Structures are given as C-alpha cells and as structure tokens.
Short mmCIF file of N, CA and C in Angstrom, two decimals:
data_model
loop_
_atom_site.label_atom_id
_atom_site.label_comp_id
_atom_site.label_asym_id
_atom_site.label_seq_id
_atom_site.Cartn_x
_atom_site.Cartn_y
_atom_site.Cartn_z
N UNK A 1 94.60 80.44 99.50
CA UNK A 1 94.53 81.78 98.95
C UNK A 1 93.57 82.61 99.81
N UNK A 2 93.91 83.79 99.60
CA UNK A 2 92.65 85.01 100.62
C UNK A 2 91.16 85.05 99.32
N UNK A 3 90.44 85.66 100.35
CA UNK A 3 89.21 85.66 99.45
C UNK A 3 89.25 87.40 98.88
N UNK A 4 89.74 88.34 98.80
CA UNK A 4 90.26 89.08 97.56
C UNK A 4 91.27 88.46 96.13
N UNK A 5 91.59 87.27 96.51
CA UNK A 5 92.74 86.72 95.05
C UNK A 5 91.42 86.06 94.44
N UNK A 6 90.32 84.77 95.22
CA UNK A 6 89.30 84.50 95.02
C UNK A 6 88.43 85.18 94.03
N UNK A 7 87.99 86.34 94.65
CA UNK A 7 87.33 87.34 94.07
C UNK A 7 87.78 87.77 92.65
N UNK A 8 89.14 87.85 92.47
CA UNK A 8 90.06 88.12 91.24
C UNK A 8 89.64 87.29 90.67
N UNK A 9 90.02 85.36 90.47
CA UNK A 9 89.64 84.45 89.77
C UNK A 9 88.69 84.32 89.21
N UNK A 10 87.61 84.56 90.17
CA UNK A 10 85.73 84.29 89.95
C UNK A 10 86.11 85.42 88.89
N UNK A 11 86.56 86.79 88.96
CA UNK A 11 85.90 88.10 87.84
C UNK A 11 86.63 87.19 86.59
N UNK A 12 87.93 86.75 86.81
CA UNK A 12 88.37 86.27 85.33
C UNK A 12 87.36 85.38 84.76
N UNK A 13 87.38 84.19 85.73
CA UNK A 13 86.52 83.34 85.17
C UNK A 13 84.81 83.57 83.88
N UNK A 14 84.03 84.78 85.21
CA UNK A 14 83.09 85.09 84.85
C UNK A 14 83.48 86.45 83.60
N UNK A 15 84.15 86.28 83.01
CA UNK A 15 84.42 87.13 82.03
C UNK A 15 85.72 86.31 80.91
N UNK A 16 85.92 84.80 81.05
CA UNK A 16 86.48 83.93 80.01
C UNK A 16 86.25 84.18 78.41
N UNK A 17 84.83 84.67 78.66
CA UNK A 17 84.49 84.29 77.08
C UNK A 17 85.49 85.75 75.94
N UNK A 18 85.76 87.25 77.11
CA UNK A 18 86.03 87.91 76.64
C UNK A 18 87.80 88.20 76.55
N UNK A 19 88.44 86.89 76.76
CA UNK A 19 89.59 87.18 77.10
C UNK A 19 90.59 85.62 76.39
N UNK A 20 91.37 86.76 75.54
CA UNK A 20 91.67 85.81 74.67
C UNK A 20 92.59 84.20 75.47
N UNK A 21 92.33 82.77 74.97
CA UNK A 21 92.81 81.94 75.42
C UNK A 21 94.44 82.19 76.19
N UNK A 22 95.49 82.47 75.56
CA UNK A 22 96.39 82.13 76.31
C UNK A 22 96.69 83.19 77.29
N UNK A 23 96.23 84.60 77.57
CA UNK A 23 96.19 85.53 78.51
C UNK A 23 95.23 84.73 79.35
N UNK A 24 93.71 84.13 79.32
CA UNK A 24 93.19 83.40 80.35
C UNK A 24 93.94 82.42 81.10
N UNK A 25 94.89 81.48 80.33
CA UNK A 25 95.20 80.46 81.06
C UNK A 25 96.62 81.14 81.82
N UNK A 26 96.86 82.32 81.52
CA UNK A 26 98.19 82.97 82.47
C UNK A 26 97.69 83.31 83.55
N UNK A 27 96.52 84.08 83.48
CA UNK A 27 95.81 85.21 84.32
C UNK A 27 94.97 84.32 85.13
N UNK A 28 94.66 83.69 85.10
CA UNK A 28 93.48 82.28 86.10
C UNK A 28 94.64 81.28 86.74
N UNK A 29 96.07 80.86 86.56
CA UNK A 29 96.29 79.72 86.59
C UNK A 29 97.08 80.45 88.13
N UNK A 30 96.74 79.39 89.47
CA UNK A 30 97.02 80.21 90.40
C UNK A 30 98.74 79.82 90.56
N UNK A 31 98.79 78.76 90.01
CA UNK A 31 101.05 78.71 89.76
C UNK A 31 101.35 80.50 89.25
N UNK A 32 100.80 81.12 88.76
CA UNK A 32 101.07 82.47 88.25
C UNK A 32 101.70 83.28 89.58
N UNK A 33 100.85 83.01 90.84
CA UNK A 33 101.01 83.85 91.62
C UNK A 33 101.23 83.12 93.38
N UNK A 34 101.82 82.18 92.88
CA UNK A 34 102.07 81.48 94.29
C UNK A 34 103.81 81.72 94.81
N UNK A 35 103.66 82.13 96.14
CA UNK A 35 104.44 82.61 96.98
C UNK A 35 106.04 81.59 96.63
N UNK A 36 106.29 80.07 95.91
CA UNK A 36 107.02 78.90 96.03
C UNK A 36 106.80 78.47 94.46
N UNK A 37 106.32 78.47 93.68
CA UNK A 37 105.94 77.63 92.46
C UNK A 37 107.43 78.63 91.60
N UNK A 38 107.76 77.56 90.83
CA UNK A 38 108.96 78.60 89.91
C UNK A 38 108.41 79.00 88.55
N UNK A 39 107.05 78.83 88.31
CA UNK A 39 106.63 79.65 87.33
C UNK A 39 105.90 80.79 87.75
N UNK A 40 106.14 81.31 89.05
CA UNK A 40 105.39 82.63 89.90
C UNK A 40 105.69 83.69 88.94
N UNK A 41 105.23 84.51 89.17
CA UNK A 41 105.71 86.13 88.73
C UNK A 41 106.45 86.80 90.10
N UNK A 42 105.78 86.43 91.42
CA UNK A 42 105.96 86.51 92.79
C UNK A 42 107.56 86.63 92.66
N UNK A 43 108.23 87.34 93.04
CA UNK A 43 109.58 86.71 93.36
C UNK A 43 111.02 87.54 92.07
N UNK A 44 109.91 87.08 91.18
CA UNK A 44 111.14 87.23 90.13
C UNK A 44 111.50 89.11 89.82
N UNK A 45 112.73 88.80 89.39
CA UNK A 45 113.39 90.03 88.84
C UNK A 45 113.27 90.20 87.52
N UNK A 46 113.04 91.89 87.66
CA UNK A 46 113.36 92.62 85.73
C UNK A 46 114.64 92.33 85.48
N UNK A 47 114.72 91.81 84.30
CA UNK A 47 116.05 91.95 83.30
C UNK A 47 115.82 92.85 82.49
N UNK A 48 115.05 92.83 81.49
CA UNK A 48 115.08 93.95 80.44
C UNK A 48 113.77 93.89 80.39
N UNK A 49 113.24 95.00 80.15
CA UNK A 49 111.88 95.91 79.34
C UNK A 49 112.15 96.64 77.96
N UNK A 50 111.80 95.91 76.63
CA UNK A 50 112.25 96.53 75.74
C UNK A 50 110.78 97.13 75.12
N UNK A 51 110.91 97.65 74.50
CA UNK A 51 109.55 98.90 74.27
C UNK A 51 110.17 99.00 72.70
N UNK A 52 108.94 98.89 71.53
CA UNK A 52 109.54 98.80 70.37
C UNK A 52 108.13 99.68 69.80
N UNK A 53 108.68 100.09 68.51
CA UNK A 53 107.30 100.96 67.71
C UNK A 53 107.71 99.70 66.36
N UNK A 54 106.66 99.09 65.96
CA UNK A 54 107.04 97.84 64.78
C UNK A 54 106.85 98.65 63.93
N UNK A 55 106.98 99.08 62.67
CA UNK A 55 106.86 100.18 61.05
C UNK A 55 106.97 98.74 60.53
N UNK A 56 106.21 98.93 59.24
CA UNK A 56 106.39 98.17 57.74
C UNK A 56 106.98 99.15 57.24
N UNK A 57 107.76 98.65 56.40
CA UNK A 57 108.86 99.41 55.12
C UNK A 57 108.07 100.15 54.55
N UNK A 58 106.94 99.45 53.93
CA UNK A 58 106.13 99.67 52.73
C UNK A 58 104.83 100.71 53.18
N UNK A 59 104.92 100.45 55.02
CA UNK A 59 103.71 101.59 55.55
C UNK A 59 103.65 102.14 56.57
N UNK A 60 105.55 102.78 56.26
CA UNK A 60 106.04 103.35 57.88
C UNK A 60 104.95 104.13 58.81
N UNK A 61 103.97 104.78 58.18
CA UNK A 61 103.26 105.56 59.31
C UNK A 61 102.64 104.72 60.13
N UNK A 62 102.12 103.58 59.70
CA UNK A 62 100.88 102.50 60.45
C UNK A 62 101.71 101.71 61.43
N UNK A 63 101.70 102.26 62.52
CA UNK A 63 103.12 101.70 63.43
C UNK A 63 102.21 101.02 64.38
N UNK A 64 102.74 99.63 65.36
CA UNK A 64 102.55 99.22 66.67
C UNK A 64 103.50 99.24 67.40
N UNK A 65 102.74 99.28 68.64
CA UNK A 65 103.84 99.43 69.98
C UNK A 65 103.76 97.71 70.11
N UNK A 66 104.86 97.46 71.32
CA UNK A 66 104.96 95.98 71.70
C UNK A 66 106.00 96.61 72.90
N UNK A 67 105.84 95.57 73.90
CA UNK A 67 106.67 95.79 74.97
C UNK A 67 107.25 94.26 75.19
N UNK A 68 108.10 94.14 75.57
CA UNK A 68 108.64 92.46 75.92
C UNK A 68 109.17 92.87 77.12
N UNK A 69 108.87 92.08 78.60
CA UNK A 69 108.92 91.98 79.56
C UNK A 69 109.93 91.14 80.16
N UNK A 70 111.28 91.28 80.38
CA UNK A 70 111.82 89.90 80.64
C UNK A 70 112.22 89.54 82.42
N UNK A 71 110.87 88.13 82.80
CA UNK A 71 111.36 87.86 84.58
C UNK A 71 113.03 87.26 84.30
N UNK A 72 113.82 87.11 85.26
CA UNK A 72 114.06 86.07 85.62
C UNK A 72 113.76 85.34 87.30
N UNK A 73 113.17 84.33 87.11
CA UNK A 73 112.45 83.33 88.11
C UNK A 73 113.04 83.43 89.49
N UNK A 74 111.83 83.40 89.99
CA UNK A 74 112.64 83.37 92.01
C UNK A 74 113.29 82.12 92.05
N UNK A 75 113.32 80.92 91.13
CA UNK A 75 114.49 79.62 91.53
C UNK A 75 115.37 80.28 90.72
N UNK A 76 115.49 81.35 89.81
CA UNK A 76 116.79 81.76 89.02
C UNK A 76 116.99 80.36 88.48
N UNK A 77 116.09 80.22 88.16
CA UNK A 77 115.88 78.95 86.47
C UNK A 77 115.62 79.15 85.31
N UNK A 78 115.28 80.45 85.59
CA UNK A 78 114.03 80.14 84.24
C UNK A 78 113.74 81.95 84.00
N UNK A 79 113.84 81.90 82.63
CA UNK A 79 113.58 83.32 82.50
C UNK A 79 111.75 82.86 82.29
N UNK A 80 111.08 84.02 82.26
CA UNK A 80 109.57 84.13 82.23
C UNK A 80 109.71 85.66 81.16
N UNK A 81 109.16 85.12 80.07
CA UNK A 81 109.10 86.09 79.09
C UNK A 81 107.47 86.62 79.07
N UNK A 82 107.65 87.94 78.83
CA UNK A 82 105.57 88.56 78.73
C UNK A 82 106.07 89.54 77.76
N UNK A 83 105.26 89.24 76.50
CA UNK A 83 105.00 90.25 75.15
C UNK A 83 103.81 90.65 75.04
N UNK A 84 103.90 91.79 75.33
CA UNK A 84 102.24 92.74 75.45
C UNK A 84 102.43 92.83 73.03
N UNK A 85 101.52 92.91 72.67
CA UNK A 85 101.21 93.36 71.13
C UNK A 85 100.34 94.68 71.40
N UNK A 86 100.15 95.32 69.94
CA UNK A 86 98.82 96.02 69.88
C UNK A 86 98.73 96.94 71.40
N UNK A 87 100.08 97.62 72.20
CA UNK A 87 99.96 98.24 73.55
C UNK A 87 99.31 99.86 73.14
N UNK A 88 98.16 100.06 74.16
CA UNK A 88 97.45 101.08 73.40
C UNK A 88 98.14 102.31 74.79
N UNK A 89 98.69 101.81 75.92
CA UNK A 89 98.97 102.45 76.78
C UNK A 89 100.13 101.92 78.06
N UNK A 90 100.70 102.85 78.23
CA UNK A 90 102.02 102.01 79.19
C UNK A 90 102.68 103.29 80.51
N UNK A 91 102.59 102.75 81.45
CA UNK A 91 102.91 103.71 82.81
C UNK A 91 104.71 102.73 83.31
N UNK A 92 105.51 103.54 83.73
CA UNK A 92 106.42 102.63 84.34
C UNK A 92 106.82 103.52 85.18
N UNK A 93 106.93 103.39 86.39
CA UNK A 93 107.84 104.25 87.82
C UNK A 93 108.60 103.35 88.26
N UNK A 94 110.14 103.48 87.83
CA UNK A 94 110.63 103.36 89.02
C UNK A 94 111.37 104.10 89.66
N UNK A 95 111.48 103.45 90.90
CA UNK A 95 112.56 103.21 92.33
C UNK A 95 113.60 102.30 92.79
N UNK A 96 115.07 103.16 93.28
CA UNK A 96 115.68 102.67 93.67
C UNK A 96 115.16 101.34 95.10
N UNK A 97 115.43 99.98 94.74
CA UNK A 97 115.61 99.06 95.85
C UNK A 97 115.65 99.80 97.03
N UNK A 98 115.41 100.08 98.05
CA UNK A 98 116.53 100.51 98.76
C UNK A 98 116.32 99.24 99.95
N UNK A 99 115.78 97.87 99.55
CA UNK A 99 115.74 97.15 100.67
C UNK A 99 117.47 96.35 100.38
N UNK A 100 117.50 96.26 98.81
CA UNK A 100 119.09 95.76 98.54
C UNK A 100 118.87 96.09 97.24
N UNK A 101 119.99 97.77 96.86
CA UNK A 101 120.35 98.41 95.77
C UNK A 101 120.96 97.41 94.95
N UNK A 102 122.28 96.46 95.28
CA UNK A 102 123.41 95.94 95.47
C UNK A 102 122.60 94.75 94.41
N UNK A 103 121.20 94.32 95.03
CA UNK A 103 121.06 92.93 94.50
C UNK A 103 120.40 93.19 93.38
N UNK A 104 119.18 94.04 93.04
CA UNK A 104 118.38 94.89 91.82
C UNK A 104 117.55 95.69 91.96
N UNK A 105 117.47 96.63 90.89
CA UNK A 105 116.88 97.71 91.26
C UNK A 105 115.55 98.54 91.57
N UNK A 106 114.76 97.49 91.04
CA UNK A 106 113.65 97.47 91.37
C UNK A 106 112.79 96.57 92.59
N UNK A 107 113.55 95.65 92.98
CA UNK A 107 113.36 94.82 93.78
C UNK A 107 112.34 93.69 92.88
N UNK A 108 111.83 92.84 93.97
CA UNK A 108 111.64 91.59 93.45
C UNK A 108 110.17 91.82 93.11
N UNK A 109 109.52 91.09 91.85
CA UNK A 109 107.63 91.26 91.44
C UNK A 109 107.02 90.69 93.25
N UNK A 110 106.42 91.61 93.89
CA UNK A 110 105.29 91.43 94.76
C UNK A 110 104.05 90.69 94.38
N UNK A 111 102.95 91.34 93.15
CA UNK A 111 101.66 91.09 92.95
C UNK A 111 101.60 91.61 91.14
N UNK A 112 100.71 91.26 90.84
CA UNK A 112 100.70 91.70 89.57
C UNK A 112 98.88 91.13 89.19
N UNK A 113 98.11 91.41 88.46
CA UNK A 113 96.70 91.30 88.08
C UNK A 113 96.88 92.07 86.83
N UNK A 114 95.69 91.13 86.09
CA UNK A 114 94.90 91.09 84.86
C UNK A 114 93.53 91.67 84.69
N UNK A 115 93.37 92.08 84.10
CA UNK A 115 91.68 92.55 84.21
C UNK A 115 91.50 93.39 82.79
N UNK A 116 90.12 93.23 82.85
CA UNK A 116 89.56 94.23 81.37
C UNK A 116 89.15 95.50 81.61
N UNK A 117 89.89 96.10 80.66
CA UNK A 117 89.90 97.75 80.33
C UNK A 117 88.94 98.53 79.40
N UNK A 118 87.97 98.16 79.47
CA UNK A 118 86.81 98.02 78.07
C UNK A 118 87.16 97.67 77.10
N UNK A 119 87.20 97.84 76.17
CA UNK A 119 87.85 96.41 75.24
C UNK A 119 88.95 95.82 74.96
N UNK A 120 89.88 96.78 75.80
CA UNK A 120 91.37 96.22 76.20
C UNK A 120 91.41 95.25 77.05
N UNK A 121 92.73 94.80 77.48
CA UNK A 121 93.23 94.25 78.98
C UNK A 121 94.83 95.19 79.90
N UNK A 122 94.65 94.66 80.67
CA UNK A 122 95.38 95.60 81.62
C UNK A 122 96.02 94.83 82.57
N UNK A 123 97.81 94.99 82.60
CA UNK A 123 98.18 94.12 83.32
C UNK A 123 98.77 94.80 84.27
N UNK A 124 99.14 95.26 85.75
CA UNK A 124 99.76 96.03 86.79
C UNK A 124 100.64 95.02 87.46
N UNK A 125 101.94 95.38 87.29
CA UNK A 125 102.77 94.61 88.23
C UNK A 125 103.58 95.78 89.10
N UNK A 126 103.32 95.25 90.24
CA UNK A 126 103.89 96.17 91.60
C UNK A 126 105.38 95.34 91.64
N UNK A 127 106.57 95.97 92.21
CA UNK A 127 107.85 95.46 93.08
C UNK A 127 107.85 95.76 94.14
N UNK A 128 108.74 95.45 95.06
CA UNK A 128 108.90 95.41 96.26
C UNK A 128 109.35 97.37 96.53
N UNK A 129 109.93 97.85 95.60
CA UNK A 129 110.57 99.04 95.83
C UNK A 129 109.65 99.86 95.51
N UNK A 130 108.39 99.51 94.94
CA UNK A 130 107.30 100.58 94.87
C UNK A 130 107.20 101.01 93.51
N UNK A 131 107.79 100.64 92.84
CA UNK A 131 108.32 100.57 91.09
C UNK A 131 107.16 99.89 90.91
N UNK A 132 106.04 100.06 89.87
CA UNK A 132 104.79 100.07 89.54
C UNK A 132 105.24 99.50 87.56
N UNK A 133 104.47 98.56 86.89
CA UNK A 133 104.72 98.47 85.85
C UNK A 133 103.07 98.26 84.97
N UNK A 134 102.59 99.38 84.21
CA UNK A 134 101.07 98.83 84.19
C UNK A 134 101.15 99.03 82.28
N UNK A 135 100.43 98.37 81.78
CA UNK A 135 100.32 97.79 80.41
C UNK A 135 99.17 97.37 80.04
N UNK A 136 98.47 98.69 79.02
CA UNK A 136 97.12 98.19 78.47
C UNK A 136 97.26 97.48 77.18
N UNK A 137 97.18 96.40 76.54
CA UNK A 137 96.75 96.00 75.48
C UNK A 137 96.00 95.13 74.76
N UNK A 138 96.13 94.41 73.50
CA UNK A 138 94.93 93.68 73.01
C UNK A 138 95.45 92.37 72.82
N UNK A 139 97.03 91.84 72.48
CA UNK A 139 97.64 91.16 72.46
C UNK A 139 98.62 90.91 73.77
N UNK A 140 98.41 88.86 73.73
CA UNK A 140 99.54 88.70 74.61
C UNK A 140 100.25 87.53 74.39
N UNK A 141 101.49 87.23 74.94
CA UNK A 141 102.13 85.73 74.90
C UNK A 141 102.94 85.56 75.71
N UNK A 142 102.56 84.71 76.58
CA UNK A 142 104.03 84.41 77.86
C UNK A 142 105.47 83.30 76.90
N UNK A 143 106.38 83.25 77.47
CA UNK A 143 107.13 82.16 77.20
C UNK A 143 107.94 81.81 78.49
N UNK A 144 108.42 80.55 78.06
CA UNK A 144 109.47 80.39 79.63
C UNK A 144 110.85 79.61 78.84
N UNK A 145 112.09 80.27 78.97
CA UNK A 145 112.92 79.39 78.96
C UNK A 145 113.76 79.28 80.50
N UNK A 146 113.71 77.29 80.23
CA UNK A 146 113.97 77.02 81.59
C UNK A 146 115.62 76.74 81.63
N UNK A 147 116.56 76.84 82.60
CA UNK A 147 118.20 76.49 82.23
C UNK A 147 118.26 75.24 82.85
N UNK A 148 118.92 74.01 82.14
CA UNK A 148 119.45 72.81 82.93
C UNK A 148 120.47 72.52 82.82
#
C-alpha cells in the first residue's frame, strides 16, 4: 500500500473507539480496497441506488432517509450491498462512461474512504467517469451475496 492509504488506516484506527463496530471493520479492512480481492469496492459496478424516506403509519411526519447502495463485484460474483441509515446528507454526480458507455454508466468504483464528519460519518466513492457518490450518516451495514 502507499503511505497516504497508511495514513487513512492509522486516522481510522486512532479514532476506533468513535466508530461504530461493523463500519470499522469495513472501513480498516484493507480486502475493502485492494486492486484483486473480490470483496474490493475497487472495480465493481452500480446496479441500483435506491434512496427511501422510511414514515411510521402512526408518525408520518418523523421520517428517515436510508440509501441502499448496490456493487456488483469486479469477479461479477458477488453483489456487495452498503445501507447508509439515519442519512443526514447525500451528493450524487453523475457522468456518462465515456471510457465504455456500452459496458456502464458510471464506470467502474476507483477509490472510496470513510472518515468522521463531527458526529457523523462520511463515505465518498469516486468512478472512473468522474461520477462522485458521497453519503453522510450515523448508521451502516454492508452485506455480500455471493453466486455459485
């Protein structure tokens, strides 16, 4: 790894205590972001971004946002699911591919980082096409379903 990804780890690390368990072990674990591993983010393609406002029946005004993120994997094995909860803020740009329209449209996840937002967290995932995906919130949960 370069010593800027380094630098990334050490800040997670040295800031564990404030970051809830299973966002730490996403955001520290360097399979997250390796160039070959098929649980990368590296590599993989958007399928769907669904963006929801949750209402109770009983207390429609008291609403949450939630975003569900769906990869599918650079081995095209495995979808890689990310559910932001509790999203207090959300940016999305995109851009046409134009390295291959044909294959998807955003092109493939480049880089993506974790970090704290004062008492939030904040996740930025870049594509190859310049399509930017950034997500502040308080809740998180990865999933993976793998195909055999």
């Amino acid at each position: 790894m370069n010593s800027d990804f380094d630098k990334y780890i050490s800040n997670l690390v040295a800031n564990k205590e404030k970051i809830p368990h299973q966002l730490f072990e996403f955001a520290a674990n360097p399979e997250r972001y390796e160039l070959n591993h098929p649980g990368s983010l590296h590599d993989t393609w958007v399928t769907s971004l669904t963006i929801a406002e949750n209402r109770n029946k009983q207390r429609p005004f008291n609403a949450s946002l939630s975003i569900t993120l769906n990869l599918l994997g650079q081995h095209h094995d495995r979808d890689i699911v990310l559910i932001y909860n509790n999203v207090k803020s959300y940016e999305l740009i995109g851009h046409i591919n134009e390295f291959n329209y044909n294959d998807t449209f955003h092109g493939d996840v480049l880089t993506h980082e974790i970090s704290l937002e004062n008492l939030h967290y904040q996740h930025i995932i870049e594509l190859r096409s310049g399509s930017k995906f950034k997500v502040i919130f308080t809740e998180f949960k990865v999933t993976e379903c793998v195909y055999t």
